[in-house]
mmCIF file of C-alpha atoms and ligand atoms in Angstrom:
data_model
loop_
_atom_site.group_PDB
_atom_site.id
_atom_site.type_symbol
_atom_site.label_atom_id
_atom_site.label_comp_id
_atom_site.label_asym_id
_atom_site.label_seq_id
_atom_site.Cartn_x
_atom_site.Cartn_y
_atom_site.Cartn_z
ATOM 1 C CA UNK A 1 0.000 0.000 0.000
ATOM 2 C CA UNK A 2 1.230 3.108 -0.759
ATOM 3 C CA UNK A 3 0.954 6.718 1.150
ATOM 4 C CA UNK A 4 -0.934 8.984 -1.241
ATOM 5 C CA UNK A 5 -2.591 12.511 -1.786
ATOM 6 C CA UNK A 6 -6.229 10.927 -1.331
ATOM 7 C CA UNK A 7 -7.729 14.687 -1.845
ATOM 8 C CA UNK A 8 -6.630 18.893 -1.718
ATOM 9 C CA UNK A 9 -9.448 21.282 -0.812
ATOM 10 C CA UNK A 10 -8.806 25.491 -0.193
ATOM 11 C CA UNK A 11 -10.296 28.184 0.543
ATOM 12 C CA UNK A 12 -10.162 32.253 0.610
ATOM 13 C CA UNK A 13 -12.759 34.527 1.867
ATOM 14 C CA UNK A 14 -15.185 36.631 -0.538
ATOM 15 C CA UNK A 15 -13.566 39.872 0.150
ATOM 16 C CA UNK A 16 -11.361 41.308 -2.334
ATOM 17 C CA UNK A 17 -8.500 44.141 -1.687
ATOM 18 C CA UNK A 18 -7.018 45.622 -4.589
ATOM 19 C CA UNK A 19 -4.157 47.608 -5.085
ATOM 20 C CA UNK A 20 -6.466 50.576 -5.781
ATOM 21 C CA UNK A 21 -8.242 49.812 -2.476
ATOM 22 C CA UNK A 22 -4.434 50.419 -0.620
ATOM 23 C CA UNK A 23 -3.941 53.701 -3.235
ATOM 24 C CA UNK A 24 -6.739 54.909 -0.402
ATOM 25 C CA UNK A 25 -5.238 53.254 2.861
ATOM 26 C CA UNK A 26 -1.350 54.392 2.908
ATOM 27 C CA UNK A 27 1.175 56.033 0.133
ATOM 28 C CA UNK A 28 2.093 54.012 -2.745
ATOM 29 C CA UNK A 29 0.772 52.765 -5.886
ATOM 30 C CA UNK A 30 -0.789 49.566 -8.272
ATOM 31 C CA UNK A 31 2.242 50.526 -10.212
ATOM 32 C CA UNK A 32 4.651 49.982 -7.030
ATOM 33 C CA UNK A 33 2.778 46.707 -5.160
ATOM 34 C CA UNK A 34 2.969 45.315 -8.811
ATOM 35 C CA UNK A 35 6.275 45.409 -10.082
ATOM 36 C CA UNK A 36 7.990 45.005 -6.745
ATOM 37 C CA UNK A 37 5.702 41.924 -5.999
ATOM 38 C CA UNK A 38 3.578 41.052 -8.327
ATOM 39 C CA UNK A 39 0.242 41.022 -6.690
ATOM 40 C CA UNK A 40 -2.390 42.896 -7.773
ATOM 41 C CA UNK A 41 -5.571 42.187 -5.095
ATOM 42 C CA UNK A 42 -5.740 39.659 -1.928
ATOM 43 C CA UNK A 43 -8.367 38.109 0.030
ATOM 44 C CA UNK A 44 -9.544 39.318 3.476
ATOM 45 C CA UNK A 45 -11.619 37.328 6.024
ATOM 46 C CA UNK A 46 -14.680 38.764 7.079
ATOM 47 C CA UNK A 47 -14.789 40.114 10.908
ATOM 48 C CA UNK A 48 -16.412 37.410 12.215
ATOM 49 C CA UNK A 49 -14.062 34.910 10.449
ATOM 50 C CA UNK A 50 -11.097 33.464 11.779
ATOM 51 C CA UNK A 51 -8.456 30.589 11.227
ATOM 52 C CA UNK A 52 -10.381 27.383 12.053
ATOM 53 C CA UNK A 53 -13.721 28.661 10.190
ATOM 54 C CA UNK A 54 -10.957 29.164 6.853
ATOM 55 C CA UNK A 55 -9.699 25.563 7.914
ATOM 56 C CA UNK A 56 -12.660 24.056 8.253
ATOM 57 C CA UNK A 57 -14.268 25.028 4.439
ATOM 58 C CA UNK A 58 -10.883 23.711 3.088
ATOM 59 C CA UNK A 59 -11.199 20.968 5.004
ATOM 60 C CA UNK A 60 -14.509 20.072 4.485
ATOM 61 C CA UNK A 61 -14.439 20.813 0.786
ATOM 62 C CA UNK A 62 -11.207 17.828 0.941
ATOM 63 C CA UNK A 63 -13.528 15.589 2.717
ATOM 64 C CA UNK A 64 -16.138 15.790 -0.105
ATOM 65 C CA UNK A 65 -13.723 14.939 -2.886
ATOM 66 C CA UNK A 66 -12.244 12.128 -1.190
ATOM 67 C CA UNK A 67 -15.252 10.650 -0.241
ATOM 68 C CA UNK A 68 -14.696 10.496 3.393
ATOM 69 C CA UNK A 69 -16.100 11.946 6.837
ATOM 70 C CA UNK A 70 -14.408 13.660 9.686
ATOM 71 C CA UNK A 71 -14.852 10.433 11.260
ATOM 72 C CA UNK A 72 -12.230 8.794 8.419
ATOM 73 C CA UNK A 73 -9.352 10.857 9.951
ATOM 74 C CA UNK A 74 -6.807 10.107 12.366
ATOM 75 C CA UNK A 75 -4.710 12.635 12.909
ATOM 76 C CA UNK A 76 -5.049 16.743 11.716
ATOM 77 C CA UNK A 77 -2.191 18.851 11.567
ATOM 78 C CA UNK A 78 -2.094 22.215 11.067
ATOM 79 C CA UNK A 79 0.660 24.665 9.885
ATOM 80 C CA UNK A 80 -0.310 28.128 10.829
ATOM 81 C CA UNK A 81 1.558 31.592 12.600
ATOM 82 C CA UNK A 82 -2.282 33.171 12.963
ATOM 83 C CA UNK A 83 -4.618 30.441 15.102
ATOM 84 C CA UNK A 84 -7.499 31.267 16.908
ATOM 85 C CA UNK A 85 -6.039 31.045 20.104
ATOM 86 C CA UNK A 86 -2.790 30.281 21.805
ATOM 87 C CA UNK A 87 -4.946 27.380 22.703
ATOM 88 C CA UNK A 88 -6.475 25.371 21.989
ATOM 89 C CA UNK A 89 -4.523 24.690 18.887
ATOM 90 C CA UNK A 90 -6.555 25.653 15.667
ATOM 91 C CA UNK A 91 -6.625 21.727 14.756
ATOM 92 C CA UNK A 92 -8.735 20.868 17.620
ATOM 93 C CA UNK A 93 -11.136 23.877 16.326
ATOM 94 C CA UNK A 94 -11.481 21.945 13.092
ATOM 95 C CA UNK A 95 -11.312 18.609 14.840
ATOM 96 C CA UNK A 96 -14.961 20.177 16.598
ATOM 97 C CA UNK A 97 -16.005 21.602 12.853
ATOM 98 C CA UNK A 98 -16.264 18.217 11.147
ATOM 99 C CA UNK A 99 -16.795 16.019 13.677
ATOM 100 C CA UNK A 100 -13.572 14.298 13.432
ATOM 101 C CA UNK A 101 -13.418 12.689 17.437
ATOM 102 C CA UNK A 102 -11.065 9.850 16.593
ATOM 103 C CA UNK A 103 -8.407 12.283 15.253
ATOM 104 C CA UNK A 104 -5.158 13.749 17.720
ATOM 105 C CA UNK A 105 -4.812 17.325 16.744
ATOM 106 C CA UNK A 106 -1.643 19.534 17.054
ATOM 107 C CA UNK A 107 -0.985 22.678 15.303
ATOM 108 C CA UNK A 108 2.579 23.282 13.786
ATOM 109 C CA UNK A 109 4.523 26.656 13.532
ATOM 110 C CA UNK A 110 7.076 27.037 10.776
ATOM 111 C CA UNK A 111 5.713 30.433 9.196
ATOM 112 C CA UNK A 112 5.262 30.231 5.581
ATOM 113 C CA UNK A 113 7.010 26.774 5.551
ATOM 114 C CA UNK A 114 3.933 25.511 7.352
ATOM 115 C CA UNK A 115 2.807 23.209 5.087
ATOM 116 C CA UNK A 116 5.650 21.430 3.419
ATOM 117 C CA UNK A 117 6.920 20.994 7.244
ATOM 118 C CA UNK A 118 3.070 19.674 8.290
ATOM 119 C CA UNK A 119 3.442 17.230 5.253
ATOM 120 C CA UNK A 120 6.677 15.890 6.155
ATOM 121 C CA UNK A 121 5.368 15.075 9.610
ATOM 122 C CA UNK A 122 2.020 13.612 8.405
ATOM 123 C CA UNK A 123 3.689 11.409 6.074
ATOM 124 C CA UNK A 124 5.844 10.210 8.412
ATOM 125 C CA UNK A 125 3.076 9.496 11.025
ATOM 126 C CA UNK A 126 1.489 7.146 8.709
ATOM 127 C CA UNK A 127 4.619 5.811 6.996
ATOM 128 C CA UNK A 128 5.986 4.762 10.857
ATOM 129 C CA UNK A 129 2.543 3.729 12.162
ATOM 130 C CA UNK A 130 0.025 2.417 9.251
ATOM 131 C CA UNK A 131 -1.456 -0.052 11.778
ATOM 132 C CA UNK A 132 -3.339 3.358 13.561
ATOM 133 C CA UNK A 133 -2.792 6.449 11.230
ATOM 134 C CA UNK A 134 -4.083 5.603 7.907
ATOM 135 C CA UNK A 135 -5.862 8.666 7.205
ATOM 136 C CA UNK A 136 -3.868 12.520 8.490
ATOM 137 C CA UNK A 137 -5.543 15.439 7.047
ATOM 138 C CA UNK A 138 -2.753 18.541 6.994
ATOM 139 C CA UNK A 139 -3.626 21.775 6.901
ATOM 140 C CA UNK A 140 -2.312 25.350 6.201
ATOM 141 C CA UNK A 141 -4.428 28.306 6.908
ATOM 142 C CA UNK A 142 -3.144 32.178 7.926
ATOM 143 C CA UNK A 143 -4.581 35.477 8.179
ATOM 144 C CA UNK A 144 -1.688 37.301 7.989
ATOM 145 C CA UNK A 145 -4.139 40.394 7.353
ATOM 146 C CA UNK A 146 -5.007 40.091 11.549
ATOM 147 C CA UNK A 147 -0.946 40.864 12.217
ATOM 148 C CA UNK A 148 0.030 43.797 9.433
ATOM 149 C CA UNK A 149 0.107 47.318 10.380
ATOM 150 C CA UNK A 150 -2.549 48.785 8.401
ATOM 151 C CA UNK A 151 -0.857 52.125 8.180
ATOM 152 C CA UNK A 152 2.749 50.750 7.339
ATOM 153 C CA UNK A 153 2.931 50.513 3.337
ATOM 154 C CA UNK A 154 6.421 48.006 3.683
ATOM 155 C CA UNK A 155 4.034 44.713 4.952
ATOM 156 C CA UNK A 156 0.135 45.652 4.246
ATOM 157 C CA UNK A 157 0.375 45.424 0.924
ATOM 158 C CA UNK A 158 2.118 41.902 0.890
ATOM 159 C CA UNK A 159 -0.092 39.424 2.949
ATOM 160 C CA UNK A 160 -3.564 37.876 2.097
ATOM 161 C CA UNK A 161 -6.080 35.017 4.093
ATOM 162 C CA UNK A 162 -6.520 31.396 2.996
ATOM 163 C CA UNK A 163 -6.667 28.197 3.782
ATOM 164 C CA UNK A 164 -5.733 24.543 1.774
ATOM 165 C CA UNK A 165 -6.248 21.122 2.238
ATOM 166 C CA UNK A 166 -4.153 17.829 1.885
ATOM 167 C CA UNK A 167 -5.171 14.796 2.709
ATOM 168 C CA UNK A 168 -2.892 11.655 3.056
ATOM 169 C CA UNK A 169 -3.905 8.455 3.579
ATOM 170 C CA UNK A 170 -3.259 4.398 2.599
ATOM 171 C CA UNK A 171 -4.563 3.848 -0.576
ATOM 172 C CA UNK A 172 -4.865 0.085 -0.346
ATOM 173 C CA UNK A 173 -5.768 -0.218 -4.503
ATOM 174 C CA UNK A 174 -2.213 1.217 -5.309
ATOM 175 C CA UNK A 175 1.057 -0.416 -5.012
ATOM 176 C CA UNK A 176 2.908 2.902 -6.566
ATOM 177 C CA UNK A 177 4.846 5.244 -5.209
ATOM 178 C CA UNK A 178 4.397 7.005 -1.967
ATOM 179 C CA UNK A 179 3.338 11.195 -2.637
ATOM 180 C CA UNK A 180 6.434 11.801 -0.929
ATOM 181 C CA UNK A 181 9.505 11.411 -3.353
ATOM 182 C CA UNK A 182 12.274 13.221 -1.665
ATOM 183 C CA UNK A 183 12.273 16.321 0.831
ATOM 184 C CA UNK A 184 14.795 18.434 2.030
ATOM 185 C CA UNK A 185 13.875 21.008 5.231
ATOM 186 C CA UNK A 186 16.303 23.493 6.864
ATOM 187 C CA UNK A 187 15.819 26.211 9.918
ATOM 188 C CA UNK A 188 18.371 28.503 11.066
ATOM 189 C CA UNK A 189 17.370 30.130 14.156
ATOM 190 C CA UNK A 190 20.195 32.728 14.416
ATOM 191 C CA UNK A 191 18.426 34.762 11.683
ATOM 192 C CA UNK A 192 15.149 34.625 13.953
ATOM 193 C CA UNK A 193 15.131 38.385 14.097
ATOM 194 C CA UNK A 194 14.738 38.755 10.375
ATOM 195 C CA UNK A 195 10.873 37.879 10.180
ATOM 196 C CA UNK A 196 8.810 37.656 13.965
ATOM 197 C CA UNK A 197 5.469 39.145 15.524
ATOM 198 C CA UNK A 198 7.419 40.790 18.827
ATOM 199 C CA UNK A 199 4.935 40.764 21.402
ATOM 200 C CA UNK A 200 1.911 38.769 22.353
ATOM 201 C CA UNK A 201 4.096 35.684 23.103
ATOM 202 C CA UNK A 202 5.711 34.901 26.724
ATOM 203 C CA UNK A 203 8.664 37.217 26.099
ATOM 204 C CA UNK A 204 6.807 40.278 25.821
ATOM 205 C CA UNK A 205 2.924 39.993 27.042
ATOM 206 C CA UNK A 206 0.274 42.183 25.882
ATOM 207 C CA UNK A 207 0.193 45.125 27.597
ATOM 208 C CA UNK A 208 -0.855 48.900 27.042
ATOM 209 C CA UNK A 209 2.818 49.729 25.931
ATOM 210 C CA UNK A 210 3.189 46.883 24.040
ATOM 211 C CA UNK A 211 0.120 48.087 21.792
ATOM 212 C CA UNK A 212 1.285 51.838 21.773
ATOM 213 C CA UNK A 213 4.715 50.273 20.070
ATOM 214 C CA UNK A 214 2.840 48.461 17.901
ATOM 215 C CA UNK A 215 4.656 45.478 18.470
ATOM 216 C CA UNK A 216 1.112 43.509 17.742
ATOM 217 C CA UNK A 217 2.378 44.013 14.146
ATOM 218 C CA UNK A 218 4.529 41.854 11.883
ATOM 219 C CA UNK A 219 8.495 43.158 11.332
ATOM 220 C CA UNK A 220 9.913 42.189 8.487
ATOM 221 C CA UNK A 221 13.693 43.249 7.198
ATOM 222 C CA UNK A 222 12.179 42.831 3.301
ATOM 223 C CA UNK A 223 15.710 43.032 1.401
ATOM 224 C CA UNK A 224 17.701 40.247 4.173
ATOM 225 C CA UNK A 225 14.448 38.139 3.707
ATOM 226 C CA UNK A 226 14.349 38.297 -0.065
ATOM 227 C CA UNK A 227 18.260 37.099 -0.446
ATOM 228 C CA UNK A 228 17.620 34.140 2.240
ATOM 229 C CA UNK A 229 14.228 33.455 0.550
ATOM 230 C CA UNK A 230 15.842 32.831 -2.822
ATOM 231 C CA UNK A 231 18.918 30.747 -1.924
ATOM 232 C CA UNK A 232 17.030 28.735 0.926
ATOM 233 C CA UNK A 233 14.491 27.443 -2.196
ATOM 234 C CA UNK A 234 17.315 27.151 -5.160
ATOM 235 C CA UNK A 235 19.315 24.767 -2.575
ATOM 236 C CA UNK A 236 16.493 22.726 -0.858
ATOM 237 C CA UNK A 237 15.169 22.291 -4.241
ATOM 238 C CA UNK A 238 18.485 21.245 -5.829
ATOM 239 C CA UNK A 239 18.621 19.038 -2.620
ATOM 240 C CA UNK A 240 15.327 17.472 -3.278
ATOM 241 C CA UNK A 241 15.656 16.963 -7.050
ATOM 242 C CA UNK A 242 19.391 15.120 -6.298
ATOM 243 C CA UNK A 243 17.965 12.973 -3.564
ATOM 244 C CA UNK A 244 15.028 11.582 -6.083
ATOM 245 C CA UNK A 245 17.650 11.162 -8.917
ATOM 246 C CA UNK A 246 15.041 13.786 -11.140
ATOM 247 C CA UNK A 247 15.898 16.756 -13.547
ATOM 248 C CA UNK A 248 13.517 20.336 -13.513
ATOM 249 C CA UNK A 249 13.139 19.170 -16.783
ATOM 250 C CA UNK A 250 10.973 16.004 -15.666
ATOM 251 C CA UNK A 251 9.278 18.094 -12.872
ATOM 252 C CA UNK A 252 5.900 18.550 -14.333
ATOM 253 C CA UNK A 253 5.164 21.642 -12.203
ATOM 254 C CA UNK A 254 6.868 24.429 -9.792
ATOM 255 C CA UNK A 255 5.475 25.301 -6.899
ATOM 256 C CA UNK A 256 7.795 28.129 -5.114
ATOM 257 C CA UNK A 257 5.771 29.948 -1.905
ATOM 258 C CA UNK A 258 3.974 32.900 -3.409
ATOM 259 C CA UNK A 259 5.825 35.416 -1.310
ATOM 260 C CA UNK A 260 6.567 37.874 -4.172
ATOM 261 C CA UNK A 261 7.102 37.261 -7.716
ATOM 262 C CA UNK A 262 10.402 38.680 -8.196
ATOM 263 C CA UNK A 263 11.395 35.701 -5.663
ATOM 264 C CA UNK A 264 9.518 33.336 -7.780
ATOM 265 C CA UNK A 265 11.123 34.285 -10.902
ATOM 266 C CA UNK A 266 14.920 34.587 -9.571
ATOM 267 C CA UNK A 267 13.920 30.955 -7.867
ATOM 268 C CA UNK A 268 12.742 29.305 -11.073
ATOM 269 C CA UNK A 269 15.402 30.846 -13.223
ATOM 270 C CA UNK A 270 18.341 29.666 -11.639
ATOM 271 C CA UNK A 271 16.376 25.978 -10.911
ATOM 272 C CA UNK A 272 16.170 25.895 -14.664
ATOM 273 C CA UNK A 273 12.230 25.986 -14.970
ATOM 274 C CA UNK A 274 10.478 27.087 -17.607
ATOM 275 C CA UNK A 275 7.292 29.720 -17.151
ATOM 276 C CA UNK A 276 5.001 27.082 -18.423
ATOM 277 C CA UNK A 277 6.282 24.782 -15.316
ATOM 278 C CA UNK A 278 5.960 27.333 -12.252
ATOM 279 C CA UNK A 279 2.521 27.526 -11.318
ATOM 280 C CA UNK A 280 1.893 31.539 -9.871
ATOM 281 C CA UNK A 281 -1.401 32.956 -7.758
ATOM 282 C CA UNK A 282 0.524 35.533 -6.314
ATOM 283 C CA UNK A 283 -1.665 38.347 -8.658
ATOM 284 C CA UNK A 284 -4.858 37.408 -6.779
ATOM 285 C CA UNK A 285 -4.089 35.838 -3.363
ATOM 286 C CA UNK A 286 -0.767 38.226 -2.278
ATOM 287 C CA UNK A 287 1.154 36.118 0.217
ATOM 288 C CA UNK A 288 -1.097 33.813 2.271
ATOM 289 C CA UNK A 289 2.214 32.396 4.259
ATOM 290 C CA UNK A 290 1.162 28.311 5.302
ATOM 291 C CA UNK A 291 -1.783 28.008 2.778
ATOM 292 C CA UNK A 292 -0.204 29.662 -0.255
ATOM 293 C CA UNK A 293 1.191 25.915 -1.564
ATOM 294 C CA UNK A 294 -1.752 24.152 -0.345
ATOM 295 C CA UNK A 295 -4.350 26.932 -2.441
ATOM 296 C CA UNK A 296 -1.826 26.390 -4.864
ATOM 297 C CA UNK A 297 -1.866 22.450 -5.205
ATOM 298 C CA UNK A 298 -6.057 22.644 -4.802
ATOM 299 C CA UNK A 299 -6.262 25.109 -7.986
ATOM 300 C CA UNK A 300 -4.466 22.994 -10.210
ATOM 301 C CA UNK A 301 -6.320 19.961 -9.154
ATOM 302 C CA UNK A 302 -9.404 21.547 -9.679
ATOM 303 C CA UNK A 303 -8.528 22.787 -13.284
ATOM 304 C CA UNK A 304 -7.279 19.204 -14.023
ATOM 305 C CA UNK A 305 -3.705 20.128 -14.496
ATOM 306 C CA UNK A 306 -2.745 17.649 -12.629
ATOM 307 C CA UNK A 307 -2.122 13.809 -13.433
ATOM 308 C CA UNK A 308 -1.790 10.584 -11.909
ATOM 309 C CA UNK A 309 2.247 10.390 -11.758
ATOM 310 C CA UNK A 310 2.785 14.124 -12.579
ATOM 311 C CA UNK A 311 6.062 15.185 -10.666
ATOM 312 C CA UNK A 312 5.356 18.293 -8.498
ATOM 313 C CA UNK A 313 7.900 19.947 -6.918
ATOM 314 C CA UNK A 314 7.004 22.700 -3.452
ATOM 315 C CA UNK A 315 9.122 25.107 -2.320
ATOM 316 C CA UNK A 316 8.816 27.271 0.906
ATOM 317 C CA UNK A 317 10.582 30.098 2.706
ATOM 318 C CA UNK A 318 9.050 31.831 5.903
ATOM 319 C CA UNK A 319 10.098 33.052 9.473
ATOM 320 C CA UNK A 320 11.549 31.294 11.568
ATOM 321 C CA UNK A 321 14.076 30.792 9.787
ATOM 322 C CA UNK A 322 12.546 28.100 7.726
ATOM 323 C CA UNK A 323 12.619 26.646 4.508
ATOM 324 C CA UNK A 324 12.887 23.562 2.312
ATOM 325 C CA UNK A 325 11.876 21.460 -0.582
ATOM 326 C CA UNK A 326 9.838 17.950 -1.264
ATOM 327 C CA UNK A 327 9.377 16.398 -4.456
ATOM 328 C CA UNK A 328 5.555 14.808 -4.553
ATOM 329 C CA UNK A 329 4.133 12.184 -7.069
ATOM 330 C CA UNK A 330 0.490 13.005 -7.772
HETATM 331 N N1 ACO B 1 4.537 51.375 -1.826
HETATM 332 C C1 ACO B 1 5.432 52.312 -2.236
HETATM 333 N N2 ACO B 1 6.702 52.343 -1.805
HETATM 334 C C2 ACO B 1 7.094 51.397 -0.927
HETATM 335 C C3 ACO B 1 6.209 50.404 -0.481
HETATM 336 C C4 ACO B 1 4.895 50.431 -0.958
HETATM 337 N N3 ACO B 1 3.954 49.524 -0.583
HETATM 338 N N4 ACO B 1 6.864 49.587 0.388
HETATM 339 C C5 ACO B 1 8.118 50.055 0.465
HETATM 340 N N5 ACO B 1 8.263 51.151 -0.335
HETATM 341 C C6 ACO B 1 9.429 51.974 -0.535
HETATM 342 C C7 ACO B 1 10.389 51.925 0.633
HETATM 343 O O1 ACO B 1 9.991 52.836 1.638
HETATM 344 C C8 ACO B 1 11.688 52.316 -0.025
HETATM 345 O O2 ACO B 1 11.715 53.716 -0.154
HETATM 346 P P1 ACO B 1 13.092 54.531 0.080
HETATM 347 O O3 ACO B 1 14.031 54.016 -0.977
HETATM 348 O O4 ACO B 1 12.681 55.943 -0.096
HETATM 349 O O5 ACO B 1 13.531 54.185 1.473
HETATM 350 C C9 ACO B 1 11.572 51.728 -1.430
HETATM 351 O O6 ACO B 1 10.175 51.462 -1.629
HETATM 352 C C10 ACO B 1 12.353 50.455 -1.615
HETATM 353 O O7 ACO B 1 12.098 49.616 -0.501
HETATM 354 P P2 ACO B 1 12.722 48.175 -0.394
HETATM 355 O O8 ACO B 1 12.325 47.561 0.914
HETATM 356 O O9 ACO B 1 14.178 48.226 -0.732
HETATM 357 O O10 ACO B 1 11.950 47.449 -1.597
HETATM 358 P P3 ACO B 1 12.200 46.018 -2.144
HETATM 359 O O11 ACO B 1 12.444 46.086 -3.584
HETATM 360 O O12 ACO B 1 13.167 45.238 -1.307
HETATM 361 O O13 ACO B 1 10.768 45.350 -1.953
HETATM 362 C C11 ACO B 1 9.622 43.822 -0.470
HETATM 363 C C12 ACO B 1 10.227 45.215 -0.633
HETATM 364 C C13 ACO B 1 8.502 43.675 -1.465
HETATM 365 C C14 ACO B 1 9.105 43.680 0.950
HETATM 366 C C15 ACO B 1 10.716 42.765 -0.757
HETATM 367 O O14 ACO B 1 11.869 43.054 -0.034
HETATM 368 C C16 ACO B 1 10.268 41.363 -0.403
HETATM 369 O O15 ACO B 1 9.380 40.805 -1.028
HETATM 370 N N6 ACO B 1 10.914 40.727 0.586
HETATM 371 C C17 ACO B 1 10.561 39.375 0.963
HETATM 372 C C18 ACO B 1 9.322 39.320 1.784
HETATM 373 C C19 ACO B 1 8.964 37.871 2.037
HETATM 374 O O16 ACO B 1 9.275 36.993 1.263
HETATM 375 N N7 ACO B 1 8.346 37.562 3.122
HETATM 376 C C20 ACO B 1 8.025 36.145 3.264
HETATM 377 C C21 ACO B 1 7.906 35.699 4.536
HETATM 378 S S1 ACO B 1 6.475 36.251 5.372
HETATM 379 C C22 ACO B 1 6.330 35.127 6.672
HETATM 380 O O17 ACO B 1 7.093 34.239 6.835
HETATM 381 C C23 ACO B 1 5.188 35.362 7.588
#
């Protein structure tokens, strides 16, 4: 039996943001946001909305296509900077939402590297345990939108909500290939300070002063991000390709983080790919940190772009720091 994608669900909330909509919010232009990052609009979640309600349509929409019930799962993981709550973890939200009781829940924190990092983990739950977890449904959801300075042109304009769903399971009619093929996942904690939400945590509790700093808000040092981003992907995905004994050239798709599109292209140019291989979103979605690969993965599905044995290979880069590779079989 091998370990397979069984099903990918996503989802982003209704409303839109353009880059004329920020025009009226702080200084700077569609003519700026666009050719220093290539989005153009980005999804925000409605008031009332937060993390699990994201991670439970994903999930649920998942469920549908594969066939199978909360009930199915045994384990949900997921990857996310923005939960609900310090606790409980976002998963056991979910776990509640679809009515998944014989699942263990556990949300992961790797920034934008969420989900590749969730995915290694699931996979490995199943592949060292198949006797109890057959069935792990891994998700990455952020609203990044909740932790940007609304006033501070560097971040707002980057970050958009969303949520996607993978789930892995036994697939007992298929003798194949596992969906895992080859990963590759680095962190480097002595660059911590590049990419981090200062206060809220245990070093530095909310507090009036805390607020009036606005150290709520996410700091970012844009330029020492953007060289790390670019040689963290190029090298895990080397790594990754090596490992599985694969050329870009056999890769059927690219799927870098959609963090900014000059990081995309300077990622997929020195990898080799061609444009018709890396698959982009960044125009509409903006950079939805954990979920950007999973939306990602879910769109192509649901265009049919993707087929059985199609090589696929993800690429993330987020806080932490984190990043890495994996080479998937569809
Ligand atoms: N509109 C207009 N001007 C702006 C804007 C804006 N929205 N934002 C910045 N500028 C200005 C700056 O103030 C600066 O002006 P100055 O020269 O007068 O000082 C100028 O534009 C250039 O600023 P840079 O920061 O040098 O611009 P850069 O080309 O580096 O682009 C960006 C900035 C888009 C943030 C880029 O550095 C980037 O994408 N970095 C990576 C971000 C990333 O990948 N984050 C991922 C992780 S997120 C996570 O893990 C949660």
């Amino acid at each position: 039996m091998s370990i397979r994608i069984l099903a990918t669900g996503s989802y982003v909330p209704e409303r839109i943001l353009s880059n004329a909509d920020l025009e009226k919010m702080v200084d700077t232009s569609d003519e700026w946001i666009r050719t220093r990052t290539g989005i153009q609009s980005r999804h925000l979640g409605a008031p009332e909305q937060a993390s699990s309600d994201l991670a439970t349509i994903a999930a649920e929409r998942a469920l549908q296509k594969a066939g199978l019930t909360g009930k199915d799962l045994d384990a949900i993981l997921v990857a996310t900077i923005t939960p609900d709550h310090a606790f409980p973890s976002t998963a056991c939200l979910v776990q509640k939402n679809i009515g998944a009781a014989g699942a263990f829940c556990f949300d992961m924190a790797a920034a934008c590297s969420g989900l590749i990092y969730a995915l290694q983990t699931g996979y490995s739950l199943i592949k060292a345990t198949p006797s109890i977890y057959r069935r792990v449904l891994v998700i990455g959801v952020e609203m990044p939108t909740r932790m940007v300075d609304w006033t501070n042109r560097n971040t707002c304009v980057l970050f958009g909500d969303g949520a996607g769903a993978v789930i892995l399971g036994l697939d007992e009619a298929d003798n194949g290939p596992d969906f895992l093929v080859a990963s590759d996942l680095h962190t480097d904690g002595t660059l911590c300070d590049l990419l981090k939400l200062p206060a809220g945590g245990s070093r530095a509790p909310a507090t009036a002063e805390t607020v009036a700093n606005k150290m709520h808000y996410i700091h970012m040092e844009g330029r020492e991000v953007f060289k790390n981003a670019v040689a963290g992907m190029v090298n895990s995905s080397r790594a990754a390709l090596e490992r599985a004994g694969v050329k870009v050239e056999d890769v059927r798709w690219v799927i870098p983080h959609q963090a900014n599109i000059r990081i995309i292209d300077a990622v997929s140019q020195r990898l080799g790919a061609t444009a018709e291989q890396v698959y982009t979103n960044i125009d509409r979605m903006g950079n939805t940190s954990a979920a950007s690969i999973g939306i990602c993965l879910d769109e192509l599905a649901e265009a049919g772009k993707l087929s059985s044995g199609d090589r696929v290979l993800i690429t993330a880069f987020g806080g932490g720091l984190t990043w890495g590779a994996m080479l998937i079989c569809w």
